[in-house]
């Protein structure tokens, strides 16, 4: 017997599809904003996603006090740095 019903697996599958669609939308918008090809944009997206996930994990574990301005500054810096890193790879 399954630990979860088929409805549970259906819910997870639909959630996964939603996340994939959301990421595709964000990557498309980023691609237009930074003027890179899709593979380069995915590299920038991955860097920012991992950086944001790291902050979320640290805050969720109460290891860092939430400071919106600090996080915003660091995410913007990571975004610019990721773009520069990809541009360097293109040379």
PDB file of C-alpha atoms in Angstrom:
ATOM      1  CA  UNK A   1       0.000   0.000   0.000  1.00  0.00           C
ATOM      2  CA  UNK A   2       1.251   3.492  -0.846  1.00  0.00           C
ATOM      3  CA  UNK A   3       2.072   5.818   2.011  1.00  0.00           C
ATOM      4  CA  UNK A   4       0.270   8.619   0.183  1.00  0.00           C
ATOM      5  CA  UNK A   5      -2.737   8.631  -2.058  1.00  0.00           C
ATOM      6  CA  UNK A   6      -2.484   9.156  -5.795  1.00  0.00           C
ATOM      7  CA  UNK A   7      -4.006  12.597  -5.223  1.00  0.00           C
ATOM      8  CA  UNK A   8      -0.947  13.504  -3.179  1.00  0.00           C
ATOM      9  CA  UNK A   9       1.379  12.523  -6.024  1.00  0.00           C
ATOM     10  CA  UNK A  10      -0.802  14.434  -8.459  1.00  0.00           C
ATOM     11  CA  UNK A  11      -0.581  17.499  -6.247  1.00  0.00           C
ATOM     12  CA  UNK A  12       3.222  17.259  -6.118  1.00  0.00           C
ATOM     13  CA  UNK A  13       3.444  16.748  -9.872  1.00  0.00           C
ATOM     14  CA  UNK A  14       1.277  19.802 -10.567  1.00  0.00           C
ATOM     15  CA  UNK A  15       3.330  21.843  -8.083  1.00  0.00           C
ATOM     16  CA  UNK A  16       6.511  20.800  -9.883  1.00  0.00           C
ATOM     17  CA  UNK A  17       5.021  21.885 -13.193  1.00  0.00           C
ATOM     18  CA  UNK A  18       4.042  25.224 -11.655  1.00  0.00           C
ATOM     19  CA  UNK A  19       7.566  25.801 -10.375  1.00  0.00           C
ATOM     20  CA  UNK A  20       9.018  24.936 -13.775  1.00  0.00           C
ATOM     21  CA  UNK A  21       6.631  27.357 -15.493  1.00  0.00           C
ATOM     22  CA  UNK A  22       7.438  30.066 -12.970  1.00  0.00           C
ATOM     23  CA  UNK A  23      11.183  29.577 -13.488  1.00  0.00           C
ATOM     24  CA  UNK A  24      10.760  29.613 -17.258  1.00  0.00           C
ATOM     25  CA  UNK A  25       8.845  32.900 -16.992  1.00  0.00           C
ATOM     26  CA  UNK A  26      11.518  34.452 -14.749  1.00  0.00           C
ATOM     27  CA  UNK A  27      14.362  33.253 -16.983  1.00  0.00           C
ATOM     28  CA  UNK A  28      12.609  34.662 -20.047  1.00  0.00           C
ATOM     29  CA  UNK A  29      12.166  38.042 -18.365  1.00  0.00           C
ATOM     30  CA  UNK A  30      15.779  38.030 -17.170  1.00  0.00           C
ATOM     31  CA  UNK A  31      16.987  37.145 -20.648  1.00  0.00           C
ATOM     32  CA  UNK A  32      15.247  40.191 -22.085  1.00  0.00           C
ATOM     33  CA  UNK A  33      16.573  42.433 -19.301  1.00  0.00           C
ATOM     34  CA  UNK A  34      20.231  41.399 -19.521  1.00  0.00           C
ATOM     35  CA  UNK A  35      20.451  40.619 -23.230  1.00  0.00           C
ATOM     36  CA  UNK A  36      22.113  37.215 -22.925  1.00  0.00           C
ATOM     37  CA  UNK A  37      21.255  33.929 -24.571  1.00  0.00           C
ATOM     38  CA  UNK A  38      19.164  31.382 -22.692  1.00  0.00           C
ATOM     39  CA  UNK A  39      22.101  29.287 -21.443  1.00  0.00           C
ATOM     40  CA  UNK A  40      23.913  32.331 -20.105  1.00  0.00           C
ATOM     41  CA  UNK A  41      20.733  33.579 -18.453  1.00  0.00           C
ATOM     42  CA  UNK A  42      20.211  30.192 -16.786  1.00  0.00           C
ATOM     43  CA  UNK A  43      23.682  30.489 -15.248  1.00  0.00           C
ATOM     44  CA  UNK A  44      22.801  33.903 -13.807  1.00  0.00           C
ATOM     45  CA  UNK A  45      19.436  32.588 -12.578  1.00  0.00           C
ATOM     46  CA  UNK A  46      21.052  29.586 -10.893  1.00  0.00           C
ATOM     47  CA  UNK A  47      23.570  31.782  -9.084  1.00  0.00           C
ATOM     48  CA  UNK A  48      20.875  34.131  -7.798  1.00  0.00           C
ATOM     49  CA  UNK A  49      18.553  31.253  -6.872  1.00  0.00           C
ATOM     50  CA  UNK A  50      21.250  29.532  -4.828  1.00  0.00           C
ATOM     51  CA  UNK A  51      22.217  32.773  -3.145  1.00  0.00           C
ATOM     52  CA  UNK A  52      18.580  33.580  -2.249  1.00  0.00           C
ATOM     53  CA  UNK A  53      18.014  30.010  -1.029  1.00  0.00           C
ATOM     54  CA  UNK A  54      21.057  30.343   1.212  1.00  0.00           C
ATOM     55  CA  UNK A  55      19.682  33.496   2.784  1.00  0.00           C
ATOM     56  CA  UNK A  56      16.260  31.885   3.219  1.00  0.00           C
ATOM     57  CA  UNK A  57      17.786  28.846   4.920  1.00  0.00           C
ATOM     58  CA  UNK A  58      19.926  30.913   7.269  1.00  0.00           C
ATOM     59  CA  UNK A  59      16.983  33.116   8.237  1.00  0.00           C
ATOM     60  CA  UNK A  60      14.599  30.149   8.631  1.00  0.00           C
ATOM     61  CA  UNK A  61      17.073  28.550  11.043  1.00  0.00           C
ATOM     62  CA  UNK A  62      17.225  31.770  13.077  1.00  0.00           C
ATOM     63  CA  UNK A  63      20.938  32.104  12.364  1.00  0.00           C
ATOM     64  CA  UNK A  64      20.531  35.592  10.931  1.00  0.00           C
ATOM     65  CA  UNK A  65      18.179  38.423  11.791  1.00  0.00           C
ATOM     66  CA  UNK A  66      16.064  39.435   8.797  1.00  0.00           C
ATOM     67  CA  UNK A  67      17.356  42.728   7.410  1.00  0.00           C
ATOM     68  CA  UNK A  68      15.631  43.572   4.149  1.00  0.00           C
ATOM     69  CA  UNK A  69      18.055  46.307   3.100  1.00  0.00           C
ATOM     70  CA  UNK A  70      21.110  44.153   3.749  1.00  0.00           C
ATOM     71  CA  UNK A  71      19.668  41.197   1.844  1.00  0.00           C
ATOM     72  CA  UNK A  72      18.527  43.435  -1.017  1.00  0.00           C
ATOM     73  CA  UNK A  73      22.021  44.924  -1.295  1.00  0.00           C
ATOM     74  CA  UNK A  74      23.679  41.497  -1.284  1.00  0.00           C
ATOM     75  CA  UNK A  75      21.244  40.017  -3.823  1.00  0.00           C
ATOM     76  CA  UNK A  76      21.772  42.984  -6.148  1.00  0.00           C
ATOM     77  CA  UNK A  77      25.542  42.576  -5.789  1.00  0.00           C
ATOM     78  CA  UNK A  78      25.291  38.837  -6.482  1.00  0.00           C
ATOM     79  CA  UNK A  79      23.105  39.542  -9.546  1.00  0.00           C
ATOM     80  CA  UNK A  80      25.588  42.032 -10.988  1.00  0.00           C
ATOM     81  CA  UNK A  81      28.467  39.705 -10.162  1.00  0.00           C
ATOM     82  CA  UNK A  82      26.769  36.746 -11.835  1.00  0.00           C
ATOM     83  CA  UNK A  83      26.219  38.795 -14.988  1.00  0.00           C
ATOM     84  CA  UNK A  84      29.849  39.922 -15.000  1.00  0.00           C
ATOM     85  CA  UNK A  85      31.061  36.350 -14.461  1.00  0.00           C
ATOM     86  CA  UNK A  86      29.048  35.080 -17.423  1.00  0.00           C
ATOM     87  CA  UNK A  87      30.280  37.957 -19.563  1.00  0.00           C
ATOM     88  CA  UNK A  88      33.870  37.052 -18.633  1.00  0.00           C
ATOM     89  CA  UNK A  89      33.223  33.461 -19.720  1.00  0.00           C
ATOM     90  CA  UNK A  90      32.140  34.765 -23.131  1.00  0.00           C
ATOM     91  CA  UNK A  91      35.546  36.363 -23.805  1.00  0.00           C
TER      92      UNK A  91
END
